Amino acid sequence: MPGKKKHTCLIIDDEPLAIKVIQEHLENFSDHVKCVGTYTKPFEAMPLLNKGGIDILFLDINMPSISGIEFLKAIPNQPYVIFTTAYREFAVDAFDLNALDYLVKPISTGRFLKAMNKFLLMEQTQLQKPKEFIHIKADKKNYKIPTETILYIESLDNYIKIKTTTNSLICYESLSCIEKELPAEIFLRIHRSFIININQIDHYTSSYIKLDDRQFTIGRNYKEHVLSSLEKQ
């Protein structure tokens, strides 16, 4: 009987010893998680991250070439992220980016266990209960929106606009956060500013998608993943 598919993870840290510590902690979760890459230079990990398919990223914050926070902002297909750092003062910025957790070095076994259990529980919940609705707050009201009625979601700085078959709603939320609430089988992020419902597409080319009488440009960093996903439909 074949085993369960393992979750994939990456580790990015400019200190090889810090990477080794995380790898040792991950050995306790070898039945569930497989590390598919470690990098001391963040930009070398970008091609693999751009392909998608990474479930969890352990990301150092204080690195010489670029901070982990700035690096995360540049990732188009963001996995769950657990920040690892020796500095507590970055926690607010990290959670503003919807980080799953924030581990302060030296990382204890108990603290690592708590972070990983959080990840595994979220993954299990998503697999067991496909989302048919999302809940948002807009105009001081709470809305329960059927996911199948959503046409697209657009980022507006610190807000997002959710366009449905009946109306448009503006709410204080990030695109990356709402993306995690949507069923991946019908929603596709095509640009840093847009998520679309693939069931609502009129037509598409290698550079744009036509939907709801509007033409959406496919972002350069998203193109390979978008076109590959659409060809499978």
PDB file of C-alpha atoms in Angstrom:
ATOM      1  CA  MET A   1       0.000   0.000   0.000  1.00  0.00           C
ATOM      2  CA  PRO A   2       1.563   3.315  -1.062  1.00  0.00           C
ATOM      3  CA  GLY A   3       2.330   5.866   1.651  1.00  0.00           C
ATOM      4  CA  LYS A   4       0.722   9.233   1.987  1.00  0.00           C
ATOM      5  CA  LYS A   5       2.109  12.067  -0.069  1.00  0.00           C
ATOM      6  CA  LYS A   6       4.516  14.120   2.002  1.00  0.00           C
ATOM      7  CA  HIS A   7       4.394  17.885   2.306  1.00  0.00           C
ATOM      8  CA  THR A   8       7.364  19.647   0.745  1.00  0.00           C
ATOM      9  CA  CYS A   9       9.459  22.283   2.459  1.00  0.00           C
ATOM     10  CA  LEU A  10      12.371  24.628   1.772  1.00  0.00           C
ATOM     11  CA  ILE A  11      14.840  26.166   4.193  1.00  0.00           C
ATOM     12  CA  ILE A  12      16.465  29.534   3.519  1.00  0.00           C
ATOM     13  CA  ASP A  13      19.049  30.821   5.975  1.00  0.00           C
ATOM     14  CA  ASP A  14      22.439  32.425   5.394  1.00  0.00           C
ATOM     15  CA  GLU A  15      23.927  30.347   8.243  1.00  0.00           C
ATOM     16  CA  PRO A  16      24.563  26.656   7.381  1.00  0.00           C
ATOM     17  CA  LEU A  17      24.444  25.729  11.086  1.00  0.00           C
ATOM     18  CA  ALA A  18      20.943  27.207  11.402  1.00  0.00           C
ATOM     19  CA  ILE A  19      19.833  25.139   8.403  1.00  0.00           C
ATOM     20  CA  LYS A  20      21.260  22.009  10.029  1.00  0.00           C
ATOM     21  CA  VAL A  21      19.298  22.686  13.234  1.00  0.00           C
ATOM     22  CA  ILE A  22      16.007  22.961  11.317  1.00  0.00           C
ATOM     23  CA  GLN A  23      16.803  19.780   9.374  1.00  0.00           C
ATOM     24  CA  GLU A  24      17.380  17.954  12.646  1.00  0.00           C
ATOM     25  CA  HIS A  25      14.042  19.178  13.988  1.00  0.00           C
ATOM     26  CA  LEU A  26      12.349  18.075  10.761  1.00  0.00           C
ATOM     27  CA  GLU A  27      13.564  14.513  11.274  1.00  0.00           C
ATOM     28  CA  ASN A  28      10.837  14.226  13.910  1.00  0.00           C
ATOM     29  CA  PHE A  29       8.295  14.817  11.125  1.00  0.00           C
ATOM     30  CA  SER A  30       9.866  12.640   8.429  1.00  0.00           C
ATOM     31  CA  ASP A  31       6.587  10.758   7.892  1.00  0.00           C
ATOM     32  CA  HIS A  32       4.815  13.982   6.959  1.00  0.00           C
ATOM     33  CA  VAL A  33       7.323  16.476   5.564  1.00  0.00           C
ATOM     34  CA  LYS A  34      10.172  16.209   3.065  1.00  0.00           C
ATOM     35  CA  CYS A  35      12.809  18.928   2.727  1.00  0.00           C
ATOM     36  CA  VAL A  36      13.422  19.408  -1.006  1.00  0.00           C
ATOM     37  CA  GLY A  37      16.016  22.156  -0.796  1.00  0.00           C
ATOM     38  CA  THR A  38      18.204  24.295   1.452  1.00  0.00           C
ATOM     39  CA  TYR A  39      19.679  27.648   0.456  1.00  0.00           C
ATOM     40  CA  THR A  40      22.074  30.111   2.044  1.00  0.00           C
ATOM     41  CA  LYS A  41      21.443  32.571  -0.822  1.00  0.00           C
ATOM     42  CA  PRO A  42      17.720  33.470  -1.048  1.00  0.00           C
ATOM     43  CA  PHE A  43      17.664  34.322  -4.754  1.00  0.00           C
ATOM     44  CA  GLU A  44      18.844  30.830  -5.661  1.00  0.00           C
ATOM     45  CA  ALA A  45      15.602  29.460  -4.222  1.00  0.00           C
ATOM     46  CA  MET A  46      13.363  31.701  -6.335  1.00  0.00           C
ATOM     47  CA  PRO A  47      13.097  29.419  -9.436  1.00  0.00           C
ATOM     48  CA  LEU A  48      11.836  26.542  -7.317  1.00  0.00           C
ATOM     49  CA  LEU A  49       9.410  28.762  -5.408  1.00  0.00           C
ATOM     50  CA  ASN A  50       8.102  30.256  -8.658  1.00  0.00           C
ATOM     51  CA  LYS A  51       7.143  26.789  -9.878  1.00  0.00           C
ATOM     52  CA  GLY A  52       4.802  26.375  -6.912  1.00  0.00           C
ATOM     53  CA  GLY A  53       4.234  23.090  -5.118  1.00  0.00           C
ATOM     54  CA  ILE A  54       6.173  24.063  -1.981  1.00  0.00           C
ATOM     55  CA  ASP A  55       3.961  23.652   1.071  1.00  0.00           C
ATOM     56  CA  ILE A  56       6.063  25.267   3.784  1.00  0.00           C
ATOM     57  CA  LEU A  57       9.054  27.606   3.837  1.00  0.00           C
ATOM     58  CA  PHE A  58      11.405  28.148   6.770  1.00  0.00           C
ATOM     59  CA  LEU A  59      12.765  31.631   6.163  1.00  0.00           C
ATOM     60  CA  ASP A  60      15.442  33.566   8.042  1.00  0.00           C
ATOM     61  CA  ILE A  61      14.805  37.296   8.387  1.00  0.00           C
ATOM     62  CA  ASN A  62      18.205  38.903   8.920  1.00  0.00           C
ATOM     63  CA  MET A  63      20.235  38.010   5.798  1.00  0.00           C
ATOM     64  CA  PRO A  64      22.942  40.115   4.117  1.00  0.00           C
ATOM     65  CA  SER A  65      21.587  40.269   0.557  1.00  0.00           C
ATOM     66  CA  ILE A  66      17.888  40.780   1.334  1.00  0.00           C
ATOM     67  CA  SER A  67      15.714  40.502   4.432  1.00  0.00           C
ATOM     68  CA  GLY A  68      13.391  37.545   4.683  1.00  0.00           C
ATOM     69  CA  ILE A  69      10.452  39.933   4.906  1.00  0.00           C
ATOM     70  CA  GLU A  70      11.336  41.668   1.626  1.00  0.00           C
ATOM     71  CA  PHE A  71      12.059  38.321  -0.003  1.00  0.00           C
ATOM     72  CA  LEU A  72       8.649  36.965   0.960  1.00  0.00           C
ATOM     73  CA  LYS A  73       6.934  39.962  -0.633  1.00  0.00           C
ATOM     74  CA  ALA A  74       8.543  39.001  -3.965  1.00  0.00           C
ATOM     75  CA  ILE A  75       7.310  35.390  -3.962  1.00  0.00           C
ATOM     76  CA  PRO A  76       4.300  34.974  -6.304  1.00  0.00           C
ATOM     77  CA  ASN A  77       3.099  31.550  -5.111  1.00  0.00           C
ATOM     78  CA  GLN A  78       3.539  31.909  -1.388  1.00  0.00           C
ATOM     79  CA  PRO A  79       3.582  28.726   0.692  1.00  0.00           C
ATOM     80  CA  TYR A  80       2.994  28.682   4.412  1.00  0.00           C
ATOM     81  CA  VAL A  81       5.925  30.522   5.994  1.00  0.00           C
ATOM     82  CA  ILE A  82       7.597  30.021   9.338  1.00  0.00           C
ATOM     83  CA  PHE A  83      10.096  32.794  10.009  1.00  0.00           C
ATOM     84  CA  THR A  84      13.267  31.890  11.892  1.00  0.00           C
ATOM     85  CA  THR A  85      15.367  34.653  13.419  1.00  0.00           C
ATOM     86  CA  ALA A  86      17.466  35.701  16.388  1.00  0.00           C
ATOM     87  CA  TYR A  87      15.569  38.989  16.604  1.00  0.00           C
ATOM     88  CA  ARG A  88      12.177  39.321  18.262  1.00  0.00           C
ATOM     89  CA  GLU A  89      11.498  42.848  16.972  1.00  0.00           C
ATOM     90  CA  PHE A  90      10.502  41.660  13.488  1.00  0.00           C
ATOM     91  CA  ALA A  91       7.487  39.682  14.731  1.00  0.00           C
ATOM     92  CA  VAL A  92       4.876  42.343  13.942  1.00  0.00           C
ATOM     93  CA  ASP A  93       6.111  42.731  10.363  1.00  0.00           C
ATOM     94  CA  ALA A  94       6.200  38.970   9.942  1.00  0.00           C
ATOM     95  CA  PHE A  95       2.616  38.410  11.055  1.00  0.00           C
ATOM     96  CA  ASP A  96       1.462  41.339   8.908  1.00  0.00           C
ATOM     97  CA  LEU A  97       2.555  39.114   6.010  1.00  0.00           C
ATOM     98  CA  ASN A  98       0.369  36.302   7.368  1.00  0.00           C
ATOM     99  CA  ALA A  99       3.273  34.179   8.525  1.00  0.00           C
ATOM    100  CA  LEU A 100       2.194  30.866  10.004  1.00  0.00           C
ATOM    101  CA  ASP A 101       4.641  31.207  12.886  1.00  0.00           C
ATOM    102  CA  TYR A 102       7.730  33.040  14.131  1.00  0.00           C
ATOM    103  CA  LEU A 103      10.516  31.046  15.757  1.00  0.00           C
ATOM    104  CA  VAL A 104      13.257  32.790  17.714  1.00  0.00           C
ATOM    105  CA  LYS A 105      16.706  31.192  17.664  1.00  0.00           C
ATOM    106  CA  PRO A 106      17.893  29.062  19.318  1.00  0.00           C
ATOM    107  CA  ILE A 107      14.811  27.054  18.372  1.00  0.00           C
ATOM    108  CA  SER A 108      13.739  24.553  21.008  1.00  0.00           C
ATOM    109  CA  THR A 109      12.229  21.184  20.136  1.00  0.00           C
ATOM    110  CA  GLY A 110       8.985  22.071  21.917  1.00  0.00           C
ATOM    111  CA  ARG A 111       8.571  25.360  20.084  1.00  0.00           C
ATOM    112  CA  PHE A 112       9.308  23.721  16.721  1.00  0.00           C
ATOM    113  CA  LEU A 113       6.776  21.008  17.500  1.00  0.00           C
ATOM    114  CA  LYS A 114       4.097  23.620  18.184  1.00  0.00           C
ATOM    115  CA  ALA A 115       4.750  25.376  14.863  1.00  0.00           C
ATOM    116  CA  MET A 116       4.679  22.147  12.864  1.00  0.00           C
ATOM    117  CA  ASN A 117       1.507  20.917  14.544  1.00  0.00           C
ATOM    118  CA  LYS A 118      -0.137  24.194  13.579  1.00  0.00           C
ATOM    119  CA  PHE A 119       0.872  23.621   9.953  1.00  0.00           C
ATOM    120  CA  LEU A 120      -0.239  19.983   9.854  1.00  0.00           C
ATOM    121  CA  LEU A 121      -3.577  20.797  11.464  1.00  0.00           C
ATOM    122  CA  MET A 122      -4.287  23.542   8.922  1.00  0.00           C
ATOM    123  CA  GLU A 123      -3.385  21.244   6.031  1.00  0.00           C
ATOM    124  CA  GLN A 124      -5.574  18.460   7.398  1.00  0.00           C
ATOM    125  CA  THR A 125      -8.516  20.810   7.866  1.00  0.00           C
ATOM    126  CA  GLN A 126      -8.261  22.069   4.294  1.00  0.00           C
ATOM    127  CA  LEU A 127      -8.156  18.533   2.901  1.00  0.00           C
ATOM    128  CA  GLN A 128     -11.138  17.335   4.921  1.00  0.00           C
ATOM    129  CA  LYS A 129     -13.425  20.292   4.406  1.00  0.00           C
ATOM    130  CA  PRO A 130     -13.468  21.912   0.964  1.00  0.00           C
ATOM    131  CA  LYS A 131     -14.490  25.561   1.225  1.00  0.00           C
ATOM    132  CA  GLU A 132     -17.874  26.370  -0.317  1.00  0.00           C
ATOM    133  CA  PHE A 133     -18.071  29.784   1.346  1.00  0.00           C
ATOM    134  CA  ILE A 134     -15.713  32.443   2.603  1.00  0.00           C
ATOM    135  CA  HIS A 135     -16.515  34.902   5.365  1.00  0.00           C
ATOM    136  CA  ILE A 136     -15.451  38.523   5.053  1.00  0.00           C
ATOM    137  CA  LYS A 137     -16.202  41.811   6.769  1.00  0.00           C
ATOM    138  CA  ALA A 138     -17.060  44.837   4.631  1.00  0.00           C
ATOM    139  CA  ASP A 139     -19.036  48.020   5.294  1.00  0.00           C
ATOM    140  CA  LYS A 140     -19.204  47.027   8.983  1.00  0.00           C
ATOM    141  CA  LYS A 141     -21.147  43.915   8.000  1.00  0.00           C
ATOM    142  CA  ASN A 142     -20.256  40.236   7.896  1.00  0.00           C
ATOM    143  CA  TYR A 143     -20.748  38.456   4.578  1.00  0.00           C
ATOM    144  CA  LYS A 144     -20.902  34.776   3.739  1.00  0.00           C
ATOM    145  CA  ILE A 145     -19.971  34.500   0.069  1.00  0.00           C
ATOM    146  CA  PRO A 146     -20.373  31.286  -1.970  1.00  0.00           C
ATOM    147  CA  THR A 147     -16.975  30.740  -3.596  1.00  0.00           C
ATOM    148  CA  GLU A 148     -18.547  29.706  -6.900  1.00  0.00           C
ATOM    149  CA  THR A 149     -20.073  33.197  -7.279  1.00  0.00           C
ATOM    150  CA  ILE A 150     -16.700  34.972  -7.024  1.00  0.00           C
ATOM    151  CA  LEU A 151     -15.422  36.197 -10.403  1.00  0.00           C
ATOM    152  CA  TYR A 152     -12.129  37.704  -9.322  1.00  0.00           C
ATOM    153  CA  ILE A 153     -10.357  39.351  -6.402  1.00  0.00           C
ATOM    154  CA  GLU A 154      -8.222  42.447  -6.853  1.00  0.00           C
ATOM    155  CA  SER A 155      -5.597  43.894  -4.520  1.00  0.00           C
ATOM    156  CA  LEU A 156      -5.987  47.585  -3.659  1.00  0.00           C
ATOM    157  CA  ASP A 157      -2.960  48.326  -1.464  1.00  0.00           C
ATOM    158  CA  ASN A 158      -4.110  47.287   2.040  1.00  0.00           C
ATOM    159  CA  TYR A 159      -7.577  46.316   0.791  1.00  0.00           C
ATOM    160  CA  ILE A 160      -9.052  43.867  -1.673  1.00  0.00           C
ATOM    161  CA  LYS A 161     -12.058  44.086  -3.961  1.00  0.00           C
ATOM    162  CA  ILE A 162     -14.104  40.912  -4.320  1.00  0.00           C
ATOM    163  CA  LYS A 163     -16.194  40.948  -7.505  1.00  0.00           C
ATOM    164  CA  THR A 164     -19.024  38.431  -7.516  1.00  0.00           C
ATOM    165  CA  THR A 165     -21.796  37.661  -9.975  1.00  0.00           C
ATOM    166  CA  THR A 166     -24.076  40.043  -8.072  1.00  0.00           C
ATOM    167  CA  ASN A 167     -21.959  42.794  -6.497  1.00  0.00           C
ATOM    168  CA  SER A 168     -18.539  44.108  -5.426  1.00  0.00           C
ATOM    169  CA  LEU A 169     -17.229  44.273  -1.867  1.00  0.00           C
ATOM    170  CA  ILE A 170     -14.207  46.099  -0.461  1.00  0.00           C
ATOM    171  CA  CYS A 171     -12.596  44.698   2.677  1.00  0.00           C
ATOM    172  CA  TYR A 172      -9.443  45.212   4.709  1.00  0.00           C
ATOM    173  CA  GLU A 173      -7.478  42.100   3.855  1.00  0.00           C
ATOM    174  CA  SER A 174      -4.389  41.015   1.922  1.00  0.00           C
ATOM    175  CA  LEU A 175      -4.560  39.056  -1.317  1.00  0.00           C
ATOM    176  CA  SER A 176      -2.161  36.429   0.033  1.00  0.00           C
ATOM    177  CA  CYS A 177      -4.351  35.857   3.077  1.00  0.00           C
ATOM    178  CA  ILE A 178      -7.608  35.495   1.151  1.00  0.00           C
ATOM    179  CA  GLU A 179      -5.844  33.190  -1.325  1.00  0.00           C
ATOM    180  CA  LYS A 180      -5.360  30.620   1.432  1.00  0.00           C
ATOM    181  CA  GLU A 181      -9.120  30.642   2.083  1.00  0.00           C
ATOM    182  CA  LEU A 182     -10.072  29.815  -1.510  1.00  0.00           C
ATOM    183  CA  PRO A 183     -10.347  26.313  -3.030  1.00  0.00           C
ATOM    184  CA  ALA A 184      -7.196  25.923  -5.137  1.00  0.00           C
ATOM    185  CA  GLU A 185      -8.955  23.798  -7.721  1.00  0.00           C
ATOM    186  CA  ILE A 186     -10.976  26.742  -9.078  1.00  0.00           C
ATOM    187  CA  PHE A 187      -9.028  29.861  -8.050  1.00  0.00           C
ATOM    188  CA  LEU A 188      -5.751  30.897  -9.626  1.00  0.00           C
ATOM    189  CA  ARG A 189      -3.443  33.765  -8.806  1.00  0.00           C
ATOM    190  CA  ILE A 190      -2.348  35.219 -12.145  1.00  0.00           C
ATOM    191  CA  HIS A 191      -0.676  38.436 -11.004  1.00  0.00           C
ATOM    192  CA  ARG A 192       0.529  39.995  -7.766  1.00  0.00           C
ATOM    193  CA  SER A 193      -2.758  41.964  -7.815  1.00  0.00           C
ATOM    194  CA  PHE A 194      -5.293  39.436  -9.122  1.00  0.00           C
ATOM    195  CA  ILE A 195      -6.876  36.079  -8.319  1.00  0.00           C
ATOM    196  CA  ILE A 196      -9.437  34.765 -10.809  1.00  0.00           C
ATOM    197  CA  ASN A 197     -12.081  32.041 -10.863  1.00  0.00           C
ATOM    198  CA  ILE A 198     -10.994  29.763 -13.718  1.00  0.00           C
ATOM    199  CA  ASN A 199     -14.588  28.591 -14.233  1.00  0.00           C
ATOM    200  CA  GLN A 200     -15.533  32.148 -15.203  1.00  0.00           C
ATOM    201  CA  ILE A 201     -12.895  32.621 -17.924  1.00  0.00           C
ATOM    202  CA  ASP A 202     -14.160  33.695 -21.354  1.00  0.00           C
ATOM    203  CA  HIS A 203     -10.854  33.076 -23.138  1.00  0.00           C
ATOM    204  CA  TYR A 204      -7.119  33.503 -22.603  1.00  0.00           C
ATOM    205  CA  THR A 205      -3.803  33.905 -24.409  1.00  0.00           C
ATOM    206  CA  SER A 206      -0.216  33.618 -23.232  1.00  0.00           C
ATOM    207  CA  SER A 207      -0.328  37.215 -22.002  1.00  0.00           C
ATOM    208  CA  TYR A 208      -3.855  37.892 -20.727  1.00  0.00           C
ATOM    209  CA  ILE A 209      -7.135  36.384 -19.519  1.00  0.00           C
ATOM    210  CA  LYS A 210     -10.573  37.715 -20.504  1.00  0.00           C
ATOM    211  CA  LEU A 211     -13.196  37.486 -17.768  1.00  0.00           C
ATOM    212  CA  ASP A 212     -16.305  39.493 -16.916  1.00  0.00           C
ATOM    213  CA  ASP A 213     -15.744  41.880 -19.864  1.00  0.00           C
ATOM    214  CA  ARG A 214     -12.317  42.709 -18.444  1.00  0.00           C
ATOM    215  CA  GLN A 215      -8.843  41.809 -19.648  1.00  0.00           C
ATOM    216  CA  PHE A 216      -6.383  40.693 -16.953  1.00  0.00           C
ATOM    217  CA  THR A 217      -2.652  40.689 -17.647  1.00  0.00           C
ATOM    218  CA  ILE A 218      -0.806  37.548 -16.600  1.00  0.00           C
ATOM    219  CA  GLY A 219       2.142  38.580 -14.425  1.00  0.00           C
ATOM    220  CA  ARG A 220       5.586  37.670 -15.708  1.00  0.00           C
ATOM    221  CA  ASN A 221       6.511  35.709 -12.574  1.00  0.00           C
ATOM    222  CA  TYR A 222       3.194  33.820 -12.684  1.00  0.00           C
ATOM    223  CA  LYS A 223       3.060  32.993 -16.404  1.00  0.00           C
ATOM    224  CA  GLU A 224       4.580  29.513 -16.372  1.00  0.00           C
ATOM    225  CA  HIS A 225       2.408  28.337 -13.476  1.00  0.00           C
ATOM    226  CA  VAL A 226      -0.771  29.974 -14.841  1.00  0.00           C
ATOM    227  CA  LEU A 227      -0.495  28.573 -18.350  1.00  0.00           C
ATOM    228  CA  SER A 228       0.395  25.143 -17.046  1.00  0.00           C
ATOM    229  CA  SER A 229      -2.629  25.167 -14.724  1.00  0.00           C
ATOM    230  CA  LEU A 230      -5.023  26.323 -17.440  1.00  0.00           C
ATOM    231  CA  GLU A 231      -3.808  23.710 -19.926  1.00  0.00           C
ATOM    232  CA  LYS A 232      -4.751  20.995 -17.418  1.00  0.00           C
ATOM    233  CA  GLN A 233      -8.363  22.162 -17.250  1.00  0.00           C
TER     234      GLN A 233
END
